Tab-separated table of C-alpha atoms in Angstrom:
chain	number	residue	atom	x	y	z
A	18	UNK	CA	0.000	0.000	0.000
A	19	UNK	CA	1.332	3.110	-0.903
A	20	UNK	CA	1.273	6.049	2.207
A	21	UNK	CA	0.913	9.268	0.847
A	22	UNK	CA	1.798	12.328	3.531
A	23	UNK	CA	-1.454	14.484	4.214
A	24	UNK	CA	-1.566	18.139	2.453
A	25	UNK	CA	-1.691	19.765	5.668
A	26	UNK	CA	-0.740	18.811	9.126
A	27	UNK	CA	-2.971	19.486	12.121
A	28	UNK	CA	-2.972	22.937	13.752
A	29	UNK	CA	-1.930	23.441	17.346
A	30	UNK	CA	-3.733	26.095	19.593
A	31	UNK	CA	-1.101	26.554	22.231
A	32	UNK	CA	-0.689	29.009	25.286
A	33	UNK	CA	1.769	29.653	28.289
A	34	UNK	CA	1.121	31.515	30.633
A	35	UNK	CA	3.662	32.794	33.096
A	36	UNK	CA	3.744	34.989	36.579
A	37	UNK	CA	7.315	36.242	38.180
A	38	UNK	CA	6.828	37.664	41.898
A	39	UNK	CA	9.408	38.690	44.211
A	40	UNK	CA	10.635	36.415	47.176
A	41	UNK	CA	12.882	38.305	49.563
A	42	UNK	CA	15.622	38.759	47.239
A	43	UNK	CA	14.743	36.253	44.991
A	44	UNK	CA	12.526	36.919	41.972
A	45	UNK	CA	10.243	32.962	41.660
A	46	UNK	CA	8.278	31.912	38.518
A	47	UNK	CA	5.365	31.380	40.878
A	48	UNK	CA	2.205	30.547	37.776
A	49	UNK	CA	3.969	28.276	35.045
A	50	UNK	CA	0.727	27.285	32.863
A	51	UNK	CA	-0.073	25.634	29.364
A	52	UNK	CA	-1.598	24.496	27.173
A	53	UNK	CA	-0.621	22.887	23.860
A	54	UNK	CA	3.258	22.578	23.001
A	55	UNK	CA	4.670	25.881	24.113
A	56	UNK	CA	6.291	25.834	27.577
A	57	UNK	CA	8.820	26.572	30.203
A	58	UNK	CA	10.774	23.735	31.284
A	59	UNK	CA	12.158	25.539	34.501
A	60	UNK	CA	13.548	28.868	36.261
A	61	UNK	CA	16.928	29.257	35.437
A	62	UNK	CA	19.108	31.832	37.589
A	63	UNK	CA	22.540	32.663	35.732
A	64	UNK	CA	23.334	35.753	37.548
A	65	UNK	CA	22.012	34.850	40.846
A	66	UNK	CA	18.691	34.800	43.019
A	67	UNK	CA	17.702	38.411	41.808
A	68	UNK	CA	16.561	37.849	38.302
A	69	UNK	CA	14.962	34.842	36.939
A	70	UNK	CA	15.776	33.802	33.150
A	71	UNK	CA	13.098	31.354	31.492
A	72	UNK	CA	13.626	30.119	28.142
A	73	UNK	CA	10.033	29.650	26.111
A	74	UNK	CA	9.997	26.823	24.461
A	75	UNK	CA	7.770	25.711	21.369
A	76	UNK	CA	9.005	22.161	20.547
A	77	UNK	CA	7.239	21.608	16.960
A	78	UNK	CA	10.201	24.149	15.950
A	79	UNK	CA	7.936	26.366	13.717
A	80	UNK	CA	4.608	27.991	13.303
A	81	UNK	CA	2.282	26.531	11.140
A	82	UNK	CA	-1.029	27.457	8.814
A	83	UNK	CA	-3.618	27.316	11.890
A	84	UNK	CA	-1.553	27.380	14.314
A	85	UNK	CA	-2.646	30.123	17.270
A	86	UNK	CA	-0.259	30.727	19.791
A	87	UNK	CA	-0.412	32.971	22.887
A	88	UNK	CA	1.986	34.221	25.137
A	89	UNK	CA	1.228	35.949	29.108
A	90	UNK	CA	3.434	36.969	31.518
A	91	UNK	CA	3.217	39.103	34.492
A	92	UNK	CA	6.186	40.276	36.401
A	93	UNK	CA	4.876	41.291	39.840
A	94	UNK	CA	6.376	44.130	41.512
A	95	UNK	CA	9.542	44.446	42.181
A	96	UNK	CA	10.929	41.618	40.467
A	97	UNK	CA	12.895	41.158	37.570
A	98	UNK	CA	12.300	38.719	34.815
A	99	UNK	CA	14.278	37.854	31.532
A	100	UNK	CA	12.444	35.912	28.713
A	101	UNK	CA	14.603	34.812	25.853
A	102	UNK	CA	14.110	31.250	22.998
A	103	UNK	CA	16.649	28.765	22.175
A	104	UNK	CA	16.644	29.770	18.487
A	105	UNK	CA	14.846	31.679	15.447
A	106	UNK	CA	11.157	31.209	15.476
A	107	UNK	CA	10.257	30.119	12.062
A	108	UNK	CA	6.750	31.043	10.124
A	109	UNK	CA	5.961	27.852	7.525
A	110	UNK	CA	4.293	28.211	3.918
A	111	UNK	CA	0.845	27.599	4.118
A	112	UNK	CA	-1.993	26.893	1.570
A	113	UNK	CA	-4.073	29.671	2.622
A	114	UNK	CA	-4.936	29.187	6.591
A	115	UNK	CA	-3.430	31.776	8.375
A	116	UNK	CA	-1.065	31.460	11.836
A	117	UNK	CA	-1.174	33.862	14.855
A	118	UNK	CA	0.908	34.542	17.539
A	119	UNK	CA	-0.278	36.830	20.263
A	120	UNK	CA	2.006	37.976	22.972
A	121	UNK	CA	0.811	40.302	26.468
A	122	UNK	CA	3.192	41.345	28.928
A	123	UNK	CA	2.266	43.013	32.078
A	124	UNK	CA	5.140	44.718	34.246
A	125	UNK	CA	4.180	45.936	37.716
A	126	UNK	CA	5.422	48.643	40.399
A	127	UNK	CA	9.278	48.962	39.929
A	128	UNK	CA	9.648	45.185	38.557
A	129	UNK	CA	11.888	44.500	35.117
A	130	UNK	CA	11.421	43.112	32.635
A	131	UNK	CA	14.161	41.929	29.568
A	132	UNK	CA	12.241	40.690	26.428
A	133	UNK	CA	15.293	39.010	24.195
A	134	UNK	CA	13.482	36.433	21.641
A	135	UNK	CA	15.745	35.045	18.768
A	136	UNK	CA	14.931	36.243	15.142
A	137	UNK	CA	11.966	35.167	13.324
A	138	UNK	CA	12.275	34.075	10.158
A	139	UNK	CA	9.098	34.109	7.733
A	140	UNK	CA	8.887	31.765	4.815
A	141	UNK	CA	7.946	32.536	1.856
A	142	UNK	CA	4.134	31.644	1.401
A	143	UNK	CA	3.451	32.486	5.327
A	144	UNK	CA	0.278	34.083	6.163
A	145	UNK	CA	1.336	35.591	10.028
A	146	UNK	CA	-0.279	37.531	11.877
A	147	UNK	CA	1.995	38.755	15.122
A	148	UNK	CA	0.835	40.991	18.122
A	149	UNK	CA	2.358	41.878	21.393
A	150	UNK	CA	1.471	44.203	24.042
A	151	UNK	CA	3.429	45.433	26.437
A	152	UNK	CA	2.130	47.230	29.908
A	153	UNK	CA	4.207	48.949	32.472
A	154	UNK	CA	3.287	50.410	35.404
A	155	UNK	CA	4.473	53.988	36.228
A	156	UNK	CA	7.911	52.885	37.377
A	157	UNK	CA	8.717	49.635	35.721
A	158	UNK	CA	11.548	49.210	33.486
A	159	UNK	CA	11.800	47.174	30.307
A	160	UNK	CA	13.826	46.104	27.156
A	161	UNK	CA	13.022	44.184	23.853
A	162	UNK	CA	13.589	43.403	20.611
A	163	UNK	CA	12.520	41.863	17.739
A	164	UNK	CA	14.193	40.713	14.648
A	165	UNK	CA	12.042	39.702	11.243
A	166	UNK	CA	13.312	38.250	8.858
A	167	UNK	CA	11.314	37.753	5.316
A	168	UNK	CA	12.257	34.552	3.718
A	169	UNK	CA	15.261	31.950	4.163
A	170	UNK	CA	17.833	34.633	3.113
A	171	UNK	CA	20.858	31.963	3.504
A	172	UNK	CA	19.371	29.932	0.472
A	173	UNK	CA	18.277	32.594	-1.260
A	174	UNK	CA	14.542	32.573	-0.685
A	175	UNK	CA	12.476	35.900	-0.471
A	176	UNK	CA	9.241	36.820	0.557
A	177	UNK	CA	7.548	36.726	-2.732
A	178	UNK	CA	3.885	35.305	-1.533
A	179	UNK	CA	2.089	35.200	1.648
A	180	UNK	CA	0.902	37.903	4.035
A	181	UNK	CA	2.466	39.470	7.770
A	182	UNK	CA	0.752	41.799	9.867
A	183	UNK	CA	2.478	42.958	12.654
A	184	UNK	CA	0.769	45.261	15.779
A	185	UNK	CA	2.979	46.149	18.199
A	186	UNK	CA	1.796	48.391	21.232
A	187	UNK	CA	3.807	49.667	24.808
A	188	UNK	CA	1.772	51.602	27.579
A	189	UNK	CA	3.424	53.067	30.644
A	190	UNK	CA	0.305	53.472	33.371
A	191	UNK	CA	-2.108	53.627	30.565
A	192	UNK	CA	-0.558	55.710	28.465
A	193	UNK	CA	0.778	55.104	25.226
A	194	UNK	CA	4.647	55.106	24.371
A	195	UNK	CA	4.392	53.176	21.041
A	196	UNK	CA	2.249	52.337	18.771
A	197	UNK	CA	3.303	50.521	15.567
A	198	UNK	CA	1.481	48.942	12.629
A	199	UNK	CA	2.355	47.228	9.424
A	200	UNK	CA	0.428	44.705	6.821
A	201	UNK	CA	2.164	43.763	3.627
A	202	UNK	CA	1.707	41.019	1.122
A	203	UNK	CA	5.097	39.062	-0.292
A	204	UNK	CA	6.394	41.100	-3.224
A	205	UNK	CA	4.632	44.364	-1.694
A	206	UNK	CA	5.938	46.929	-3.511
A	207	UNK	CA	6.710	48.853	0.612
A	208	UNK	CA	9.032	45.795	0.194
A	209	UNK	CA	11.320	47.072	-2.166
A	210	UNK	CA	10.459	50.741	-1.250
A	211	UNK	CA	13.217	53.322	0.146
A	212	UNK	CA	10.041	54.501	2.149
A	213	UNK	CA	9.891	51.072	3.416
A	214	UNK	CA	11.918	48.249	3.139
A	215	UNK	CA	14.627	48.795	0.859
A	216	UNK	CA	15.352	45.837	-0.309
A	217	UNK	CA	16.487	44.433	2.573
A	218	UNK	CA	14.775	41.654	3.741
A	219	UNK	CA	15.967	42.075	7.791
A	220	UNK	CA	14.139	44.409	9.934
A	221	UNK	CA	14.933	44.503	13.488
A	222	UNK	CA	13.801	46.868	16.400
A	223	UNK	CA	15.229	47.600	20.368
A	224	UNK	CA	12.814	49.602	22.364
A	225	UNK	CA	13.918	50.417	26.230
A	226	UNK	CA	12.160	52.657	28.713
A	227	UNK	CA	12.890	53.051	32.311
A	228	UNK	CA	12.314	56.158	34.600
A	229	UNK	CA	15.726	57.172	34.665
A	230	UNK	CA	15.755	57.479	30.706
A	231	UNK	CA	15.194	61.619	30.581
A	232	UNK	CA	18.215	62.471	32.189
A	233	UNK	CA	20.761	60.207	30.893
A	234	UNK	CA	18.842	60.286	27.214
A	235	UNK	CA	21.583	62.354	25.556
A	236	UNK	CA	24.093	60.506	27.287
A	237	UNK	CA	22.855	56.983	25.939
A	238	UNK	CA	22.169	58.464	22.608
A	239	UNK	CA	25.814	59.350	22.306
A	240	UNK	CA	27.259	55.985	23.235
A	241	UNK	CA	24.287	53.625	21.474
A	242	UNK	CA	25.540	56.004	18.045
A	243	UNK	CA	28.821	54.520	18.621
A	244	UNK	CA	28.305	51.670	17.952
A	245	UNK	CA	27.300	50.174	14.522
A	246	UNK	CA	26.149	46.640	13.265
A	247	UNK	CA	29.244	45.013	11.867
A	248	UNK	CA	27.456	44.256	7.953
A	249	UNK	CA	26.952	48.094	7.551
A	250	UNK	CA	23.395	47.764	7.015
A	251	UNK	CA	21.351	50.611	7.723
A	252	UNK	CA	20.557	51.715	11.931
A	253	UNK	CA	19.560	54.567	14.134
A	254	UNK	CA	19.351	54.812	17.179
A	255	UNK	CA	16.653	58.004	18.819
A	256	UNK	CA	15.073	59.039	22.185
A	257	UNK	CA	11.714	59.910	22.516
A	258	UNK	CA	9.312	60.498	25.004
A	259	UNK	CA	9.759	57.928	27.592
A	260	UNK	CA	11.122	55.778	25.211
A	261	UNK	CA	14.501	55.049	23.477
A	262	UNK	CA	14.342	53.382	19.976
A	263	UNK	CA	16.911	51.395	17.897
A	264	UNK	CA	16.349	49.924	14.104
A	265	UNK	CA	17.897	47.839	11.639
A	266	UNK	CA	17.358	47.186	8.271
A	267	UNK	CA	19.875	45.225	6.632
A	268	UNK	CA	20.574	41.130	5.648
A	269	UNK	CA	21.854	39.844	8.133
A	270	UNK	CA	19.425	38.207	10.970
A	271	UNK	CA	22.972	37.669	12.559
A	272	UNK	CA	24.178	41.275	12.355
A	273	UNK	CA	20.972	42.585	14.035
A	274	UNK	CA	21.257	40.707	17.133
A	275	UNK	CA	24.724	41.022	17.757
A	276	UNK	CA	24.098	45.173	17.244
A	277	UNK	CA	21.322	45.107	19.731
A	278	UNK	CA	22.999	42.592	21.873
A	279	UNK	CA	25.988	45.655	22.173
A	280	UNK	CA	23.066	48.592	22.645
A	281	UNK	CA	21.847	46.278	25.341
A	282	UNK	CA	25.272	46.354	27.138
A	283	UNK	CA	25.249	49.952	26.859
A	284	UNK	CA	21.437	50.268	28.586
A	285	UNK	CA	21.537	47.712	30.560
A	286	UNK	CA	23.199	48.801	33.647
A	287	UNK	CA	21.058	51.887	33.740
A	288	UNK	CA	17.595	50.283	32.999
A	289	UNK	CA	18.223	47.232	35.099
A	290	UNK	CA	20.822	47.876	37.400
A	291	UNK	CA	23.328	45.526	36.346
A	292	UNK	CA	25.743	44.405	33.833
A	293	UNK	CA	24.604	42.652	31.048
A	294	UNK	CA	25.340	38.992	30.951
A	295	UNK	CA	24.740	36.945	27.720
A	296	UNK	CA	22.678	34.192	27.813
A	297	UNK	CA	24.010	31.070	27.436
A	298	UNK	CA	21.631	29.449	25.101
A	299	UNK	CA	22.484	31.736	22.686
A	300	UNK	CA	25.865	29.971	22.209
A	301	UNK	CA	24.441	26.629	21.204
């Protein structure tokens, strides 16, 4: 009998949700829920009691058409949490169902929180849809980036067909610090646009804000603008309102990472109070 693969695989609906508190001087991963295959093995603590690292996990190794993920964690106040993944997150092709990914993090009363994900990489026929919110409280401090990357650039492959939309939103106490939208369809003509794009199929942004940033705003400006990504791809680095803001557009996944991963040593000891310390799973 001959076994013939189906079309399409079956869609996972997964969720994790996760709560940091503060325990003395230890900050505990005290809710640790999900649901489907996305997951948090364990608290990890490579600088010490202080902050907790926890690396999110999605073990199917990709997102496919159907596939609905979503993401919560609350860092309660005071403590100081550092999310990070093992490797790129990868968007499939898909015949026409379309994936999600939804991502909410809360930050309370003078708790931290470091937001460090690997690239994504979108494949060329992906239909993604990719949301995150992020809510601080009047004095809570916080650092992410994210890295997209449009097609498997290493072989060549661009972003020709599918669809991303991306909704990205930060709040301090309500308020909104950024707001950013996009929607394009492979070969968009934004794509290849100097307005947009350029060409490039890596886009990468850093986005800190901590209470401290006013007054040492010109001074982080001034180092961050020293430093460059090593491809030479296109960056800037501004301050606004509450907010500081790094970008990338370039071709190398690679390049963007290890830029923001410098910028990060630069902010770090101001936004979190310590030195930054790479994490380790990056190196495998």
């Amino acid at each position: 009998m001959n076994f013939r693969p189906p079309l399409t695989s079956p869609a996972w609906h997964a969720e994790l949700h996760l709560g940091f508190a503060r325990d003395g001087e230890r900050t505990a991963l005290v809710e640790n829920r999900h649901f489907g295959p996305l997951r948090v093995q364990k608290a990890l603590y490579p600088e010490g009691s202080p902050v907790c690292q926890a690396i999110l996990l999605h073990p199917p190794s990709g997102i496919a058409g159907g596939d609905h993920l979503k993401i919560r964690a609350t860092v309660g106040a005071s403590a100081h949490a550092q999310l990070t993944t093992p490797g790129a997150g990868k968007w499939y092709r898909t015949g026409g169902a379309e994936a999600s990914q939804d991502i909410e993090l809360s930050v309370a009363e003078g708790a931290t929180l470091e937001w460090l994900p690997q690239e994504t990489i979108v494949f060329n026929g992906a239909r993604a849809r990719m949301h995150t919110r992020v809510s601080l409280a009047a004095d809570s401090r916080f650092i992410g980036w994210d890295i997209l990357c449009l097609g498997r650039t290493a072989s060549g492959e661009r972003f020709d067909t599918g669809h991303v939309d991306l909704h990205y939103r930060i709040e301090r106490a309500g308020s909104p610090l950024w707001i950013e939208r996009g929607s394009f369809q492979g070969a968009d003509p934004m794509l290849a646009s100097p307005a947009g794009w350029a060409g490039a199929p890596v886009c990468g942004t850093l986005l800190a804000s901590f209470p401290e940033l006013s007054t040492h705003s010109t001074e982080l400006l001034e180092r961050c603008r020293q430093v460059a990504p090593a491809d030479g791809a296109g960056h800037a680095v501004t301050a606004l309102p509450g907010l500081l803001v790094a970008r990338y557009l370039g071709a190398s996944s690679e390049a963007a990472r290890l830029w923001f991963a410098a910028l990060w040593a630069i902010l770090r000891p101001l936004c979190c109070g310590r030195p930054a310390l790479v994490p380790r799973i990056w190196n495998t």
